[in-house]
Amino acid sequence: MNGDDLSAFEAELGFDTLAIRAGYQRTHEAEHDEAIFPTSSYVYNSAAQAAARFSGDEPGNIYSRFTNPTVRTFEQRLAALEGAERCVATASGMAAIMSTCLGLLKTGDHIVSSRSIFGSTVVLFNNYMARFGVQTSYVDLTDLSAWEAAIQDNTRILFLETPSNPLVEIADIQQLADLAHQHDCLLVVDNCLCTPALQKPLAMGADVVIHSATKYIDGQGRGIGGAVLGSNDLVGGEVYGVLRTTGPTMSPFNAWIFLKGLETLNLRMKAHCDNAMQLAQWLDQHPAIGKVHYPGLADHPGHQLAASQQSAFGGLLSFELKNKSREKAWQVVDHTRLLSITANLGDVKSTITHPATTTHGRVPVEDREKAGISDGLLRIAVGLETIEDIQNDLQRGLATL
Ligand SMILES: *Cc1c(COP(=O)(O)O)cnc(C)c1O
């Protein structure tokens, strides 16, 4: 009947249909837009029903730390888009990574991680997981033999982001999934930069996908949230267990914002990619610029791989000035009048960042240089403004070099 749960024929539906309609069951009020359920607890018809809910004999809502209809709608919709059995929504992207670690690791376990990951993830691994006896080794994202060499008997998780930030290097997800499975490890992919609109790691063999919903899933800079996706066993069992007990849960208000974000995700990602491609080509021709890092450019070392595992090349790029001094890089930043000077990404508003003195400011200089993050590197998270306006805004500073 019209209005019934879509799950019965979800397999026949396209990405955009799922992004707009999956996971929702209308209430008796027949509302058209998804309802927000700002309630901490739920009531039962009888003592017997309360007992059945608490024992798990009867499915249904219990307490919003772990069951909320708005949050569940977001979880089911994102799961449909990633092709996951199960999604667990979290209070932030970092809460998603922490819950994954607490759910899947124990004292004595070991993580092999790409070196090019989100800064707070490094702090989580080095300062907090280490305190509980979980050690992490770091390798170059694109060096398969380094990944293999770093795996120990106690390695349980391989962790990566692809594309990386800010140099947009591309890792071969399928190859790393095979490597992980040969060694009885799990491959965990932070899919924040691509979203399922561009890349579906689970279909390529990854075991767990992480999201910061704060970025492209919201897409308009309004809220903090995250998600963990994977099998019923791993994510529905262990990760959900941590979340339900420790409580870094997504609020129903934020879940509703992210539902609205998902409705336009595919459209926005296409537009981000189009603008980023145009900007990359323009920067590539610019006399003040040495190198442009964007996987959509044919000379990018990960171009072929990105073309095969992503449906488009993403909204993030970085570039190096010919004059690699911090002063000149700051001069370009400070001449902008439109771009937001912030380290955030995944917003309709374009942002400009000087990684060496912000996101990577605490990385020792030698390590930073070795990783390719020079003082002359600038990162743009390309938004959806008119492309000529973005170019003109950068040209203000570039013209002074
Ligand atoms: C922002 C970000 C995170 C952390 O997400 P929060 O929502 O800020 O906690 C994790 N991974 C990547 C790649 C990110 O960009």
Coordinates of C-alpha atoms and ligand atoms in Angstrom, one line a residue:
M1 CA 0.0 0.0 0.0
N2 CA 1.2 3.5 -0.7
G3 CA 3.1 4.8 2.4
D4 CA 4.1 1.4 3.6
D5 CA 7.7 0.8 4.6
L6 CA 9.9 0.7 1.5
S7 CA 12.2 -2.1 2.8
A8 CA 10.1 -4.7 1.0
F9 CA 11.2 -3.4 -2.4
E10 CA 14.3 -1.4 -1.5
A11 CA 16.6 -3.5 -3.7
E12 CA 14.8 -2.2 -6.8
L13 CA 15.3 1.5 -5.9
G14 CA 17.9 3.9 -7.1
F15 CA 20.3 5.9 -4.9
D16 CA 18.4 9.1 -5.1
T17 CA 15.1 7.4 -4.2
L18 CA 16.7 5.7 -1.2
A19 CA 18.3 9.0 -0.1
I20 CA 14.9 10.7 -0.1
R21 CA 12.7 7.9 1.1
A22 CA 14.4 5.0 2.8
G23 CA 14.0 4.2 6.4
Y24 CA 10.8 6.1 7.2
Q25 CA 7.5 4.9 8.3
R26 CA 4.8 7.6 8.5
T27 CA 3.0 8.0 11.9
H28 CA -0.8 8.0 12.4
E29 CA -0.6 11.8 11.7
A30 CA 0.1 11.2 8.0
E31 CA 2.9 13.9 8.0
H32 CA 4.7 14.2 4.7
D33 CA 8.1 15.3 6.1
E34 CA 9.9 13.0 8.6
A35 CA 8.9 13.7 12.2
I36 CA 11.4 14.5 14.9
F37 CA 10.9 12.5 18.1
P38 CA 12.4 14.6 21.0
T39 CA 11.7 12.1 23.7
S40 CA 14.1 10.5 26.1
S41 CA 11.9 7.5 27.0
Y42 CA 8.8 5.6 25.9
V43 CA 5.8 4.2 27.7
Y44 CA 4.3 0.7 27.6
N45 CA 0.7 -0.6 27.7
S46 CA 1.3 -2.9 30.6
A47 CA 3.9 -4.4 32.9
A48 CA 4.2 -7.4 30.7
Q49 CA 4.9 -5.2 27.6
A50 CA 7.6 -3.3 29.6
A51 CA 9.2 -6.6 30.6
A52 CA 9.1 -7.9 27.0
R53 CA 10.7 -4.7 25.6
F54 CA 13.5 -4.8 28.2
S55 CA 14.2 -8.5 27.7
G56 CA 14.3 -8.0 24.0
D57 CA 11.5 -10.5 23.4
E58 CA 9.5 -7.6 21.8
P59 CA 11.2 -5.2 19.4
G60 CA 10.5 -1.5 20.0
N61 CA 11.6 1.7 21.6
I62 CA 13.0 1.7 25.2
Y63 CA 15.2 4.7 25.8
S64 CA 16.7 7.3 23.4
R65 CA 20.3 6.6 24.3
F66 CA 19.9 3.6 22.1
T67 CA 16.4 3.6 20.4
N68 CA 14.9 6.7 18.8
P69 CA 12.7 6.7 15.7
T70 CA 14.3 9.8 14.1
V71 CA 17.8 8.4 14.6
R72 CA 16.7 5.0 13.4
T73 CA 15.4 6.6 10.2
F74 CA 18.8 8.2 9.6
E75 CA 20.6 4.9 10.3
Q76 CA 18.4 2.9 7.9
R77 CA 18.6 5.5 5.2
L78 CA 22.4 5.7 5.3
A79 CA 22.7 1.9 5.5
A80 CA 20.6 1.7 2.3
L81 CA 23.0 4.1 0.6
E82 CA 26.2 2.4 1.7
G83 CA 24.8 -1.1 1.1
A84 CA 25.3 -2.0 4.8
E85 CA 23.3 -4.5 6.9
R86 CA 23.5 -2.1 9.8
C87 CA 24.3 1.5 10.6
V88 CA 24.8 2.9 14.1
A89 CA 24.5 6.7 14.4
T90 CA 26.9 8.6 16.7
A91 CA 27.2 12.0 18.3
S92 CA 30.2 12.9 16.0
G93 CA 32.6 11.3 13.6
M94 CA 35.1 10.9 16.4
A95 CA 32.5 9.1 18.5
A96 CA 32.0 6.7 15.6
I97 CA 35.8 6.0 15.5
M98 CA 36.0 5.6 19.3
S99 CA 33.0 3.3 19.4
T100 CA 34.5 1.2 16.6
C101 CA 37.8 0.9 18.5
L102 CA 36.1 0.1 21.8
G103 CA 33.7 -2.4 20.2
L104 CA 36.3 -4.3 18.1
L105 CA 39.5 -4.1 20.0
K106 CA 40.9 -5.2 23.4
T107 CA 44.1 -4.7 25.3
G108 CA 47.1 -6.2 23.5
D109 CA 45.6 -5.6 20.0
H110 CA 47.3 -3.6 17.3
I111 CA 46.1 -1.2 14.6
V112 CA 47.9 -0.5 11.3
S113 CA 46.8 2.9 10.1
S114 CA 47.5 5.2 7.2
R115 CA 49.7 8.1 8.3
S116 CA 47.4 10.5 6.4
I117 CA 44.3 10.5 8.6
F118 CA 42.3 13.0 10.5
G119 CA 44.3 14.6 13.3
S120 CA 42.0 13.7 16.1
T121 CA 42.0 10.1 15.0
V122 CA 45.8 10.1 15.5
V123 CA 45.3 11.6 19.0
L124 CA 42.7 9.0 19.8
F125 CA 45.0 6.1 18.7
N126 CA 48.2 7.5 20.2
N127 CA 47.0 9.1 23.5
Y128 CA 43.9 7.1 24.4
M129 CA 43.8 3.7 22.8
A130 CA 47.5 3.4 23.7
R131 CA 46.6 4.0 27.4
F132 CA 44.4 0.9 27.2
G133 CA 47.1 -1.2 25.6
V134 CA 46.3 -0.9 21.9
Q135 CA 49.3 0.2 19.9
T136 CA 49.2 1.7 16.4
S137 CA 51.8 1.6 13.6
Y138 CA 51.6 4.1 10.7
V139 CA 52.3 3.5 7.1
D140 CA 52.1 5.4 3.8
L141 CA 48.6 5.1 2.5
T142 CA 49.6 4.0 -1.0
D143 CA 52.5 1.6 -0.1
L144 CA 50.9 -1.9 -0.1
S145 CA 54.2 -3.6 0.9
A146 CA 54.5 -1.2 3.9
W147 CA 51.0 -2.2 5.0
E148 CA 51.9 -5.9 4.8
A149 CA 55.2 -5.4 6.6
A150 CA 53.5 -3.5 9.5
I151 CA 51.0 -6.3 10.2
Q152 CA 51.8 -8.3 13.4
D153 CA 50.3 -11.4 14.9
N154 CA 48.1 -9.1 17.2
T155 CA 47.0 -6.7 14.4
R156 CA 43.2 -6.6 14.3
I157 CA 42.4 -3.5 12.3
L158 CA 43.7 -1.8 9.2
F159 CA 42.5 1.8 9.2
L160 CA 42.5 4.4 6.3
E161 CA 40.9 7.3 4.6
T162 CA 40.8 7.5 0.8
P163 CA 41.2 10.1 -0.7
S164 CA 43.5 11.4 2.0
N165 CA 43.5 14.9 3.3
P166 CA 45.0 17.3 2.2
L167 CA 47.1 15.6 -0.5
V168 CA 44.1 13.5 -1.9
E169 CA 46.2 10.3 -2.3
I170 CA 44.1 7.3 -3.3
A171 CA 44.4 3.8 -1.7
D172 CA 43.2 0.6 -3.4
I173 CA 40.4 -0.5 -1.1
Q174 CA 40.0 -3.9 -2.6
Q175 CA 43.7 -4.7 -2.4
L176 CA 43.8 -3.6 1.2
A177 CA 40.6 -5.6 2.1
D178 CA 42.2 -8.7 0.6
L179 CA 45.4 -8.1 2.6
A180 CA 43.4 -7.5 5.8
H181 CA 41.5 -10.7 5.3
Q182 CA 44.6 -12.8 4.6
H183 CA 45.8 -11.8 8.0
D184 CA 42.5 -12.2 9.9
C185 CA 42.1 -8.4 10.2
L186 CA 39.3 -6.0 9.6
L187 CA 39.5 -3.2 7.1
V188 CA 38.0 0.0 8.5
V189 CA 37.5 2.9 5.9
D190 CA 36.7 6.4 6.9
N191 CA 34.5 7.3 3.9
C192 CA 33.9 10.9 5.0
L193 CA 35.5 12.6 1.9
C194 CA 33.6 10.6 -0.7
T195 CA 30.3 9.6 1.0
P196 CA 28.4 6.7 -0.6
A197 CA 27.4 9.0 -3.4
L198 CA 31.0 8.6 -4.8
Q199 CA 32.4 5.4 -3.2
K200 CA 31.1 2.3 -1.5
P201 CA 33.9 0.6 0.5
L202 CA 31.8 -2.3 1.7
A203 CA 31.1 -3.4 -1.8
M204 CA 34.9 -3.5 -2.3
G205 CA 35.5 -5.7 0.7
A206 CA 35.9 -3.3 3.6
D207 CA 34.4 -4.5 6.8
V208 CA 33.4 -1.3 8.5
V209 CA 32.7 2.2 7.1
I210 CA 33.0 5.3 9.3
H211 CA 31.4 8.7 8.6
S212 CA 31.6 12.1 10.0
A213 CA 28.1 13.3 9.1
T214 CA 29.3 16.7 10.1
K215 CA 30.8 17.1 6.6
Y216 CA 29.1 16.3 3.3
I217 CA 26.2 14.3 4.8
D218 CA 24.9 17.5 6.5
G219 CA 26.6 19.5 3.8
Q220 CA 25.5 22.9 5.2
G221 CA 27.6 23.2 8.3
R222 CA 24.7 22.9 10.8
G223 CA 25.5 20.0 13.1
I224 CA 27.9 17.4 14.5
G225 CA 27.3 13.7 14.0
G226 CA 28.7 10.4 12.7
A227 CA 28.0 6.8 11.8
V228 CA 29.5 3.3 11.8
L229 CA 28.3 0.9 9.1
G230 CA 28.9 -2.8 8.5
S231 CA 27.5 -6.2 9.3
N232 CA 24.8 -7.0 11.9
D233 CA 27.5 -9.0 13.8
L234 CA 30.2 -6.3 13.9
V235 CA 28.3 -3.1 13.9
G236 CA 24.9 -4.3 15.2
G237 CA 26.6 -6.4 17.9
E238 CA 29.8 -5.0 19.2
V239 CA 29.7 -1.4 18.1
Y240 CA 26.0 -0.9 19.0
G241 CA 26.7 -2.5 22.4
V242 CA 29.4 0.1 23.2
L243 CA 27.1 2.9 22.1
R244 CA 24.1 1.7 23.9
T245 CA 26.1 1.4 27.1
T246 CA 28.4 4.4 27.0
G247 CA 26.0 6.8 25.2
P248 CA 27.8 8.9 22.5
T249 CA 24.5 8.8 20.7
M250 CA 23.2 11.1 17.9
S251 CA 20.4 13.5 19.0
P252 CA 17.0 13.2 17.2
F253 CA 17.3 16.9 16.1
N254 CA 20.7 16.2 14.5
A255 CA 19.4 13.0 12.9
W256 CA 16.6 15.1 11.3
I257 CA 19.2 17.6 9.9
F258 CA 21.2 14.7 8.4
L259 CA 18.1 13.2 6.9
K260 CA 17.5 16.4 5.1
G261 CA 21.2 16.4 4.1
L262 CA 20.9 12.9 2.6
E263 CA 18.0 14.0 0.4
T264 CA 20.3 16.2 -1.7
L265 CA 23.6 14.3 -1.1
N266 CA 24.0 13.0 -4.7
L267 CA 23.2 16.3 -6.3
R268 CA 25.5 18.2 -4.0
M269 CA 28.4 15.8 -4.4
K270 CA 28.1 16.0 -8.2
A271 CA 28.2 19.8 -7.9
H272 CA 31.1 19.8 -5.5
C273 CA 33.0 17.5 -7.9
D274 CA 32.2 19.7 -10.9
N275 CA 33.4 22.8 -9.2
A276 CA 36.5 21.1 -7.9
M277 CA 37.4 19.8 -11.3
Q278 CA 37.0 23.2 -12.9
L279 CA 39.1 24.8 -10.1
A280 CA 41.8 22.2 -10.4
Q281 CA 42.1 22.7 -14.1
W282 CA 42.2 26.5 -13.7
L283 CA 44.9 26.3 -10.9
D284 CA 46.9 23.8 -13.0
Q285 CA 47.3 26.5 -15.7
H286 CA 48.1 29.2 -13.2
P287 CA 51.7 30.7 -13.5
A288 CA 52.1 31.1 -9.7
I289 CA 51.3 27.5 -8.9
G290 CA 53.7 24.6 -9.0
K291 CA 51.6 21.5 -8.4
V292 CA 47.9 20.8 -8.1
H293 CA 46.8 17.7 -6.1
Y294 CA 43.4 16.5 -7.5
P295 CA 42.7 12.9 -8.5
G296 CA 40.6 14.2 -11.4
L297 CA 43.8 15.5 -13.2
A298 CA 45.3 12.9 -15.5
D299 CA 48.8 13.4 -14.0
H300 CA 47.7 12.6 -10.5
P301 CA 49.3 9.2 -9.5
G302 CA 45.9 7.9 -8.2
H303 CA 43.9 9.1 -11.2
Q304 CA 43.2 5.6 -12.7
L305 CA 42.5 4.1 -9.4
A306 CA 40.1 6.9 -8.4
A307 CA 38.4 6.6 -11.7
S308 CA 37.8 2.9 -11.1
Q309 CA 36.7 2.9 -7.5
Q310 CA 35.0 6.3 -7.2
S311 CA 32.1 7.6 -9.4
A312 CA 33.7 11.1 -9.4
F313 CA 36.8 12.8 -8.0
G314 CA 35.6 14.6 -4.9
G315 CA 35.3 18.1 -3.7
L316 CA 38.7 18.5 -2.0
L317 CA 42.0 19.7 -3.6
S318 CA 45.3 21.2 -2.6
F319 CA 48.0 23.1 -4.5
E320 CA 51.6 24.2 -3.9
L321 CA 52.7 27.7 -4.8
K322 CA 55.9 28.0 -6.8
N323 CA 57.3 30.1 -4.0
K324 CA 56.9 27.6 -1.1
S325 CA 57.2 30.1 1.8
R326 CA 54.7 30.4 4.6
E327 CA 54.4 34.2 4.0
K328 CA 53.3 33.8 0.4
A329 CA 50.8 31.1 1.3
W330 CA 49.3 33.3 4.0
Q331 CA 49.3 36.2 1.6
V332 CA 46.9 34.2 -0.7
V333 CA 44.7 33.3 2.2
D334 CA 44.6 36.8 3.5
H335 CA 43.7 38.3 0.1
T336 CA 40.5 36.2 -0.1
R337 CA 37.2 38.1 0.6
L338 CA 34.8 35.2 -0.1
L339 CA 36.3 31.9 0.9
S340 CA 35.9 31.0 4.5
I341 CA 39.3 30.7 6.4
T342 CA 38.6 27.5 8.3
A343 CA 39.7 24.0 8.5
N344 CA 36.2 22.6 8.0
L345 CA 35.2 20.8 4.8
G346 CA 32.1 19.3 3.2
D347 CA 30.1 22.5 3.2
V348 CA 28.3 24.4 0.4
K349 CA 30.6 27.3 1.4
S350 CA 34.2 26.9 0.0
T351 CA 36.9 26.9 2.7
I352 CA 40.7 27.7 2.4
T353 CA 43.2 26.2 4.8
H354 CA 47.0 26.4 5.3
P355 CA 47.6 22.9 6.6
A356 CA 51.2 23.4 7.7
T357 CA 50.1 26.0 10.4
T358 CA 46.6 24.6 11.2
T359 CA 45.5 21.0 10.8
H360 CA 49.1 19.8 10.7
G361 CA 50.7 22.5 12.9
R362 CA 51.6 20.1 15.6
V363 CA 53.3 17.6 13.3
P364 CA 57.1 17.9 13.6
V365 CA 58.5 19.9 10.6
E366 CA 60.6 16.9 9.2
D367 CA 57.6 14.6 9.3
R368 CA 55.4 17.2 7.7
E369 CA 57.9 17.8 4.9
K370 CA 58.3 14.1 4.4
A371 CA 54.5 13.7 4.1
G372 CA 54.5 16.4 1.4
I373 CA 52.8 19.1 3.5
S374 CA 55.1 22.0 2.6
D375 CA 54.7 25.6 3.9
G376 CA 53.5 26.5 0.4
L377 CA 50.6 24.1 0.3
L378 CA 47.0 25.4 0.5
R379 CA 43.9 23.3 0.7
I380 CA 40.5 24.2 -0.7
A381 CA 37.3 22.3 0.2
V382 CA 35.4 23.4 -2.9
G383 CA 31.9 24.6 -2.2
L384 CA 29.0 25.3 -4.4
E385 CA 29.4 29.0 -5.1
T386 CA 29.7 30.2 -8.7
I387 CA 33.0 28.8 -9.9
E388 CA 34.3 32.1 -11.4
D389 CA 33.8 33.8 -8.0
I390 CA 35.9 31.1 -6.3
Q391 CA 38.6 31.6 -9.0
N392 CA 38.5 35.4 -8.8
D393 CA 38.8 35.2 -5.0
L394 CA 42.0 33.1 -5.2
Q395 CA 43.3 35.3 -8.0
R396 CA 43.3 38.3 -5.7
G397 CA 46.1 36.8 -3.7
L398 CA 47.8 34.8 -6.5
A399 CA 48.1 38.0 -8.6
T400 CA 50.3 39.6 -5.9
L401 CA 52.9 36.8 -6.0
Ligands
LIG1 C1 35.9 15.7 10.5 C2 36.4 14.3 10.3 C3 36.3 13.3 11.3 C4 35.8 13.6 12.7 O1 34.4 14.0 12.6 P1 33.7 14.9 13.7 O2 32.3 14.9 13.3 O3 34.4 16.3 13.6 O4 33.9 14.3 15.0 C5 36.8 12.1 11.0 N1 37.3 11.8 9.8 C6 37.5 12.7 8.9 C7 38.1 12.3 7.6 C8 37.0 14.0 9.1 O5 37.1 14.9 8.1

